[in-house]
XYZ file of C-alpha atoms in Angstrom:
528
model
C 61.227 7.761 -17.159
C 59.584 10.222 -14.704
C 60.343 9.999 -10.973
C 57.585 9.399 -8.369
C 57.592 9.217 -4.617
C 57.839 5.537 -3.713
C 55.066 3.854 -1.671
C 54.624 0.515 0.052
C 51.431 -1.012 1.449
C 53.298 -3.665 3.421
C 54.273 -1.471 6.366
C 52.968 -0.581 9.817
C 52.427 2.883 11.279
C 51.555 4.126 14.765
C 48.792 6.728 14.465
C 47.948 8.780 17.531
C 44.193 9.412 17.715
C 42.383 11.522 20.271
C 38.790 10.295 20.439
C 37.399 13.656 21.517
C 38.937 15.305 18.434
C 36.884 12.959 16.260
C 33.669 14.444 17.669
C 33.786 17.793 15.930
C 31.260 20.488 16.971
C 28.426 20.854 14.500
C 28.312 17.153 13.689
C 25.615 14.700 14.719
C 28.054 12.570 16.707
C 29.106 15.638 18.706
C 25.453 16.406 19.456
C 24.970 12.858 20.774
C 28.118 13.075 22.909
C 27.232 16.486 24.313
C 23.630 15.634 25.173
C 24.472 12.304 26.815
C 27.323 13.644 28.935
C 26.068 17.160 29.655
C 22.258 17.141 29.555
C 20.683 13.715 29.991
C 20.117 11.917 33.285
C 21.036 8.283 32.652
C 20.307 7.140 36.211
C 16.978 5.900 34.810
C 18.900 2.786 33.670
C 20.291 1.978 37.138
C 17.319 -0.207 38.081
C 18.462 -2.859 35.584
C 21.892 -3.370 37.219
C 22.437 -5.307 40.449
C 26.225 -5.553 40.621
C 27.019 -2.930 43.258
C 28.326 -5.379 45.850
C 29.666 -7.978 43.459
C 29.663 -9.254 39.942
C 31.222 -8.239 36.668
C 31.232 -4.520 35.732
C 28.680 -3.681 33.055
C 29.015 -1.440 30.051
C 28.034 2.117 30.902
C 24.602 3.066 29.484
C 26.227 6.245 28.127
C 28.458 4.139 25.860
C 25.659 1.835 24.714
C 23.247 4.698 24.087
C 25.870 6.645 22.110
C 26.656 3.823 19.685
C 22.992 2.812 19.294
C 21.837 6.348 18.489
C 24.669 6.921 16.013
C 24.094 3.527 14.388
C 20.364 4.173 14.025
C 21.108 7.568 12.476
C 23.025 5.695 9.756
C 20.258 3.147 9.220
C 22.132 0.366 11.069
C 19.724 -1.625 13.254
C 21.566 -4.958 13.355
C 23.326 -5.433 16.707
C 26.000 -7.574 15.018
C 26.755 -4.794 12.564
C 26.899 -2.253 15.407
C 29.484 -4.473 17.155
C 31.502 -4.640 13.924
C 31.385 -0.843 13.593
C 32.732 -0.441 17.145
C 35.769 -2.404 15.998
C 36.365 -0.848 12.575
C 34.794 2.642 12.435
C 36.656 5.539 14.032
C 33.505 7.494 14.968
C 32.029 4.452 16.688
C 35.363 3.894 18.460
C 35.329 7.516 19.625
C 31.763 7.289 20.932
C 32.432 3.944 22.653
C 35.873 5.024 23.933
C 37.450 2.059 22.132
C 35.239 -0.509 23.871
C 33.433 -3.198 21.893
C 30.149 -4.305 23.493
C 28.995 -7.760 22.437
C 26.048 -7.800 20.039
C 23.876 -9.576 22.626
C 24.542 -6.736 25.072
C 23.522 -4.173 22.455
C 20.379 -6.090 21.500
C 19.363 -6.512 25.141
C 19.908 -2.809 25.840
C 17.635 -1.792 22.964
C 14.795 -4.186 23.779
C 14.872 -4.210 27.588
C 14.354 -0.529 28.451
C 11.215 0.852 26.729
C 10.248 2.966 29.752
C 13.747 4.432 30.086
C 13.763 5.239 26.351
C 10.486 7.148 26.750
C 12.023 9.095 29.655
C 15.019 9.931 27.440
C 12.636 11.089 24.707
C 11.074 13.507 27.203
C 14.492 14.763 28.323
C 15.445 15.503 24.707
C 12.127 17.303 24.286
C 12.922 19.394 27.370
C 16.258 20.406 25.814
C 14.418 21.390 22.618
C 12.114 23.575 24.717
C 15.071 25.212 26.467
C 16.667 25.917 23.078
C 13.460 27.593 21.858
C 12.727 25.033 19.155
C 9.089 24.492 20.188
C 6.506 26.928 18.880
C 3.417 25.242 20.402
C 1.259 26.946 17.783
C 0.308 23.981 15.598
C 0.610 20.221 16.118
C 0.279 17.855 13.136
C -0.506 14.179 13.801
C 0.011 11.344 11.335
C 0.996 7.682 11.164
C 3.499 5.546 9.278
C 2.678 1.844 8.804
C 5.659 -0.499 8.760
C 6.196 -4.221 8.995
C 7.741 -5.720 12.117
C 9.460 -8.958 13.108
C 6.267 -10.957 12.604
C 5.108 -13.228 9.798
C 1.761 -12.443 8.191
C 1.518 -16.111 7.127
C 0.935 -16.949 10.800
C -2.068 -14.646 11.132
C -5.780 -15.390 10.977
C -8.972 -15.558 12.967
C -9.419 -18.449 15.384
C -11.630 -20.219 12.852
C -8.969 -19.853 10.148
C -6.237 -21.063 12.511
C -8.329 -24.089 13.493
C -8.763 -24.922 9.822
C -5.018 -24.557 9.289
C -4.333 -26.854 12.269
C -6.701 -29.487 10.863
C -5.020 -29.243 7.450
C -1.569 -29.720 9.009
C -2.817 -32.710 10.988
C -4.125 -34.275 7.777
C -0.782 -33.686 6.037
C 1.113 -35.228 8.952
C -1.009 -38.376 8.762
C -0.432 -38.608 5.007
C 3.360 -38.332 5.325
C 3.438 -40.824 8.205
C 1.592 -43.380 6.078
C 4.055 -42.707 3.269
C 6.965 -43.095 5.679
C 5.693 -46.466 6.917
C 5.140 -47.633 3.334
C 8.746 -46.786 2.419
C 10.017 -48.630 5.507
C 8.243 -51.826 4.455
C 9.792 -51.894 0.975
C 13.007 -53.824 0.648
C 14.653 -51.239 -1.616
C 14.043 -48.357 0.739
C 15.790 -45.134 -0.278
C 17.585 -43.696 2.756
C 17.562 -40.153 1.386
C 13.811 -40.299 0.699
C 13.215 -41.628 4.209
C 15.241 -38.764 5.659
C 13.330 -36.134 3.668
C 9.965 -37.637 4.688
C 10.965 -37.710 8.357
C 12.138 -34.107 8.153
C 8.829 -33.061 6.545
C 6.884 -34.776 9.334
C 8.992 -33.005 11.974
C 8.474 -29.588 10.322
C 4.720 -30.069 10.004
C 4.473 -31.329 13.596
C 6.234 -28.226 14.925
C 3.861 -25.956 12.962
C 0.847 -27.952 14.213
C 2.006 -27.780 17.840
C 2.689 -24.054 17.515
C -0.859 -23.314 16.311
C -2.371 -25.748 18.831
C -0.564 -24.106 21.763
C -1.645 -20.629 20.621
C -5.300 -21.644 20.287
C -5.280 -23.172 23.780
C -3.568 -20.270 25.557
C -4.750 -17.142 23.695
C -8.165 -15.551 23.335
C -9.723 -14.218 20.114
C -8.602 -10.692 19.340
C -11.457 -8.211 19.031
C -11.498 -4.996 17.001
C -12.308 -1.527 18.318
C -15.313 -0.693 16.154
C -18.756 0.217 17.526
C -19.740 -3.404 17.114
C -16.555 -5.299 18.038
C -15.846 -8.179 15.716
C -12.972 -10.622 15.711
C -9.865 -9.487 13.869
C -6.946 -11.603 12.785
C -4.563 -12.745 15.485
C -0.886 -13.417 14.876
C 1.019 -16.300 16.426
C 4.490 -14.724 16.237
C 3.418 -11.305 17.591
C -0.218 -11.046 18.608
C 0.071 -7.320 19.357
C 0.900 -6.562 15.718
C -1.749 -6.207 13.030
C -2.246 -6.938 9.367
C -2.347 -3.551 7.657
C -2.908 -2.416 4.098
C -0.372 0.092 2.796
C 0.481 1.616 -0.568
C 3.135 -1.094 -0.926
C 0.817 -3.990 -0.133
C -0.306 -5.796 3.004
C 2.173 -5.929 5.890
C 2.186 -7.443 9.372
C 3.412 -4.778 11.733
C 2.680 -1.571 13.601
C 1.533 1.951 12.898
C 4.036 4.496 14.196
C 2.100 7.639 15.178
C 3.950 10.928 15.581
C 2.791 14.367 16.675
C 5.001 17.132 15.265
C 5.353 20.781 16.276
C 5.272 23.141 13.294
C 8.065 25.580 14.198
C 11.084 23.280 13.702
C 9.315 19.925 13.100
C 10.155 18.624 16.570
C 8.373 15.370 17.421
C 6.496 15.918 20.686
C 4.874 12.482 20.933
C 5.644 9.078 19.415
C 3.636 5.905 19.921
C 3.206 2.581 18.128
C -0.178 0.927 17.670
C -0.886 -2.567 16.430
C -3.934 -1.654 14.354
C -4.462 -0.617 10.768
C -7.181 1.950 11.502
C -6.070 5.296 12.918
C -9.417 6.349 14.408
C -8.728 5.057 17.912
C -5.178 6.476 18.061
C -6.131 10.166 18.074
C -7.416 10.406 21.645
C -4.442 8.569 23.264
C -1.976 10.800 21.383
C -3.751 14.024 22.353
C -3.969 12.918 25.990
C -0.292 11.872 25.965
C 0.747 15.335 24.724
C -1.303 17.001 27.455
C 0.182 14.805 30.213
C 3.740 15.227 28.905
C 3.445 19.021 28.771
C 2.155 19.007 32.359
C 4.977 16.694 33.480
C 7.660 18.846 31.845
C 5.911 22.016 33.123
C 5.484 23.513 29.661
C 1.802 24.206 30.252
C -0.918 22.967 32.582
C -3.213 22.426 29.601
C -1.594 23.223 26.268
C -4.963 23.077 24.484
C -6.334 25.922 26.584
C -3.792 28.168 24.849
C -5.659 27.641 21.583
C -2.899 25.494 20.117
C -4.023 24.235 16.721
C -4.202 20.481 16.110
C -4.545 18.962 12.656
C -4.511 15.443 11.229
C -5.496 13.748 7.997
C -8.808 12.098 7.127
C -7.780 8.759 8.634
C -8.390 10.173 12.120
C -11.890 11.509 11.396
C -14.977 9.854 12.834
C -17.940 10.971 14.925
C -16.477 9.780 18.252
C -13.233 11.714 17.756
C -15.101 14.848 16.693
C -17.267 14.631 19.817
C -14.120 14.235 21.938
C -12.538 17.327 20.379
C -15.717 19.358 20.811
C -16.251 18.269 24.429
C -12.662 18.988 25.461
C -12.585 22.287 23.553
C -9.563 21.354 21.461
C -8.912 23.710 18.559
C -8.594 20.978 15.927
C -9.063 20.831 12.155
C -9.493 17.258 10.891
C -11.279 16.889 7.530
C -13.558 14.073 6.405
C -13.052 12.002 3.259
C -15.162 14.320 1.082
C -13.680 17.658 2.063
C -11.913 18.152 -1.289
C -15.095 17.482 -3.241
C -16.663 20.453 -1.444
C -13.752 22.754 -2.298
C -14.146 24.569 -5.659
C -10.355 24.645 -6.038
C -10.354 20.883 -6.560
C -13.381 20.747 -8.845
C -11.297 19.676 -11.858
C -8.799 17.564 -9.951
C -10.556 14.243 -10.470
C -11.022 14.841 -14.196
C -7.396 15.872 -14.617
C -5.560 13.507 -12.255
C -8.153 10.801 -11.470
C -8.601 7.395 -13.015
C -8.970 7.213 -16.783
C -12.585 7.401 -17.837
C -14.056 4.753 -20.134
C -14.156 5.656 -23.822
C -17.799 4.767 -24.179
C -20.287 6.436 -21.937
C -22.185 3.936 -19.848
C -25.851 4.019 -20.694
C -28.387 3.857 -17.883
C -32.154 3.565 -17.930
C -32.435 6.703 -15.807
C -32.301 10.189 -17.242
C -30.935 13.236 -15.499
C -33.656 15.203 -13.709
C -33.737 18.173 -11.380
C -31.978 16.962 -8.190
C -33.551 17.017 -4.735
C -31.105 19.740 -3.708
C -33.089 22.165 -5.896
C -36.191 21.598 -3.746
C -36.671 23.874 -0.742
C -37.016 21.648 2.338
C -37.836 22.959 5.809
C -37.224 20.333 8.490
C -38.829 22.370 11.261
C -42.207 22.623 9.514
C -41.802 19.387 7.515
C -42.671 21.122 4.278
C -41.163 20.978 0.802
C -41.569 23.352 -2.165
C -40.635 22.213 -5.657
C -38.610 24.320 -8.166
C -41.894 25.463 -9.743
C -42.958 26.979 -6.405
C -45.676 24.408 -5.609
C -46.066 22.871 -2.148
C -45.657 19.078 -2.128
C -47.602 16.792 0.204
C -45.957 14.677 2.907
C -46.486 11.096 1.795
C -44.926 9.365 4.799
C -42.326 9.603 7.537
C -40.103 6.696 8.623
C -36.851 4.798 8.277
C -35.261 4.161 4.908
C -35.014 0.658 3.483
C -31.607 0.134 5.097
C -32.808 1.253 8.528
C -29.975 3.770 8.863
C -31.799 7.111 8.744
C -35.192 8.630 9.403
C -36.622 10.274 6.278
C -39.489 12.438 5.140
C -40.999 11.350 1.792
C -42.738 14.029 -0.318
C -44.743 13.727 -3.552
C -46.003 16.346 -5.972
C -49.747 16.688 -6.403
C -50.998 15.172 -9.671
C -53.058 18.254 -10.524
C -49.939 20.418 -10.270
C -47.415 18.058 -11.877
C -49.755 17.377 -14.810
C -49.654 21.008 -16.004
C -46.193 21.909 -14.718
C -43.872 23.417 -17.401
C -40.881 21.667 -15.746
C -42.473 18.223 -15.954
C -40.090 16.924 -18.627
C -37.006 18.055 -16.708
C -38.339 17.064 -13.281
C -39.815 13.586 -13.693
C -38.334 10.303 -14.881
C -41.698 9.348 -16.371
C -43.719 12.514 -17.163
C -46.646 10.462 -18.491
C -47.263 9.122 -14.983
C -48.771 12.481 -13.997
C -51.403 12.156 -16.724
C -52.944 9.056 -15.155
C -55.191 9.167 -12.093
C -53.376 6.100 -10.697
C -49.944 7.588 -11.417
C -47.612 9.615 -9.229
C -46.124 13.067 -9.173
C -42.456 13.848 -8.554
C -41.128 12.122 -5.423
C -38.249 13.286 -3.204
C -37.022 12.310 0.265
C -34.879 14.058 2.878
C -32.930 12.727 5.848
C -34.050 14.371 9.081
C -31.716 12.744 11.627
C -28.428 13.303 9.775
C -27.543 16.383 11.775
C -28.314 14.674 15.082
C -26.451 11.482 14.207
C -23.396 13.284 12.799
C -23.683 16.466 14.807
C -19.980 16.757 15.607
C -18.850 15.699 12.139
C -20.969 18.503 10.688
C -19.389 20.867 13.225
C -15.920 19.864 12.036
C -16.967 20.185 8.371
C -17.918 23.817 8.899
C -14.534 24.480 10.519
C -12.468 22.743 7.848
C -14.435 24.300 4.968
C -13.803 27.830 6.270
C -10.963 29.878 4.787
C -9.064 29.744 8.093
C -9.593 25.982 8.312
C -8.208 25.465 4.808
C -5.188 27.578 5.700
C -4.546 25.567 8.894
C -4.885 22.203 7.163
C -2.541 23.313 4.372
C 0.288 23.260 6.968
C -0.272 19.607 7.902
C 1.638 18.010 5.034
C 4.597 20.388 5.228
C 4.854 19.780 8.982
C 4.609 16.022 9.468
C 5.395 14.392 6.110
C 9.050 15.577 5.945
C 9.554 13.970 9.355
C 8.522 10.557 8.039
C 10.659 11.124 4.948
C 13.684 11.848 7.136
C 13.156 8.822 9.376
C 12.227 6.421 6.572
C 14.571 7.536 3.794
C 17.494 9.381 5.368
C 17.683 7.299 8.555
C 16.755 4.062 6.783
C 13.895 2.825 8.996
C 12.011 0.458 6.676
C 10.719 -2.023 9.259
C 10.679 -2.595 13.002
C 13.111 -5.335 14.004
C 11.465 -6.185 17.354
C 8.320 -7.934 18.582
C 5.755 -6.691 21.084
C 4.126 -3.270 21.335
C 6.366 -2.002 24.160
C 9.616 -2.935 22.383
C 8.476 -1.629 19.007
C 7.372 1.641 20.591
C 10.796 1.945 22.216
C 12.485 1.492 18.832
C 10.121 4.010 17.229
C 10.887 6.538 19.977
C 14.625 5.999 19.461
C 14.314 6.992 15.801
C 12.107 9.962 16.719
C 14.691 10.930 19.331
C 17.384 10.863 16.641
C 15.253 13.189 14.510
C 14.964 15.648 17.415
C 18.703 15.448 18.168
C 19.406 16.268 14.523
C 17.173 19.345 14.854
C 19.134 20.352 17.970
C 22.404 19.934 16.093
C 21.156 22.080 13.184
C 19.137 24.772 14.962
C 20.187 24.614 18.623
C 23.310 25.711 20.495
C 25.346 22.663 21.493
C 28.807 24.263 21.371
C 29.330 24.808 25.089
C 30.542 21.306 25.839
C 32.840 21.133 28.839
C 35.969 19.039 28.617
C 36.133 16.497 31.412
């Protein structure tokens, strides 16, 4: 029989561990430790503590921040799990110096300091600037919609909530009648009585919850040109019901602005709205103010820094804002690919499957209006055959959206025109004195109504604009992939815009710290 070294699991051993040796240079935990103890000013948390002259000593914000950042980097957002890790994980024990904060202390620290977290985000950004990780050449802006700690079943307009309250009231009355009927019977089932009473209590709580909300809150209005009521939410009225690729969620849209050089996040905000149109201006202004505050630049946009975002941020108001403030931005509209010859075959190749049978219509293909030469300044129109058409009328279209000029071909010309068969839906109409020639119409106020959108179209459709926009996806999308997949942020665990924004900025801060650990110089830590 071969000989082996004996072993025994039922024995104790004293292992000497130096916590600083566990934080090896080049690791993420070392980057957290170095930044917190060598670079960051944590006095911004002092306002929350009032135990200078008496009271129990509190956990140092440096310890709490260290374990929270490291836990978030591993996708751990539960405060109970963070407490468990401080007891059982050696890296957590090294970062917390073998202290174990209670989970309520950790949860309160995360949710109670949104302003201090934003200040920390700016301090990390300042370190990135000192390390030369900011290029300030191109900023890409995008959003990531995620659910939060709010139930979409408790959302609705005030009318819908009133209907739900009335329905609950009706159900309560029904169960109370049933409960009284059971009480009167001699063979009353105690278990059935208990279940009925519990149902009444549950329905009453839901009814009172909706009733209190309707009496204390006001209808929530959207931010469109004509504000209409949007759905409120009883659990978190600052959140919104949003449609995503994975279905409808109740949550927030985390907006991030990313610098192209090393994908450093320069701004992070959370908005409780599904539409991204109204988020562009606050983000651009926030970047400008932050760069002034950190003394990077008095006005970063005056240095011709490029700004790009996807089609969700494009509307006339935003384009006017960019034009007025002279911001060098490239934000395409929804139809920009259809104007690009490179994507001419994309829809046929990758689009939805076409029906096998061609749909028959009662209209035939004729020469389009784009083949007619229209001059808006002189209000004249020349057909493809070179004949001048007469102006039939000028006025609004049937929808009242645009002003149009309506032209019609002269019967004497259309009757003998060689292009009659290709130009008219009903060529025989030109042969009758009561008939009509070819009719076309042109919008004359499109350029004035969408003046700034047309300005942006010309920029995006240029070769330089296409080159700039091609960098958007490679700049901002990997950031969301890192935060969502690698760091495990699938949903916000807090309620309220301020708290959710603080959590979003914590994850963005972790992303920037990781960039510092990979591309910066954090090896000059001093031993204390």
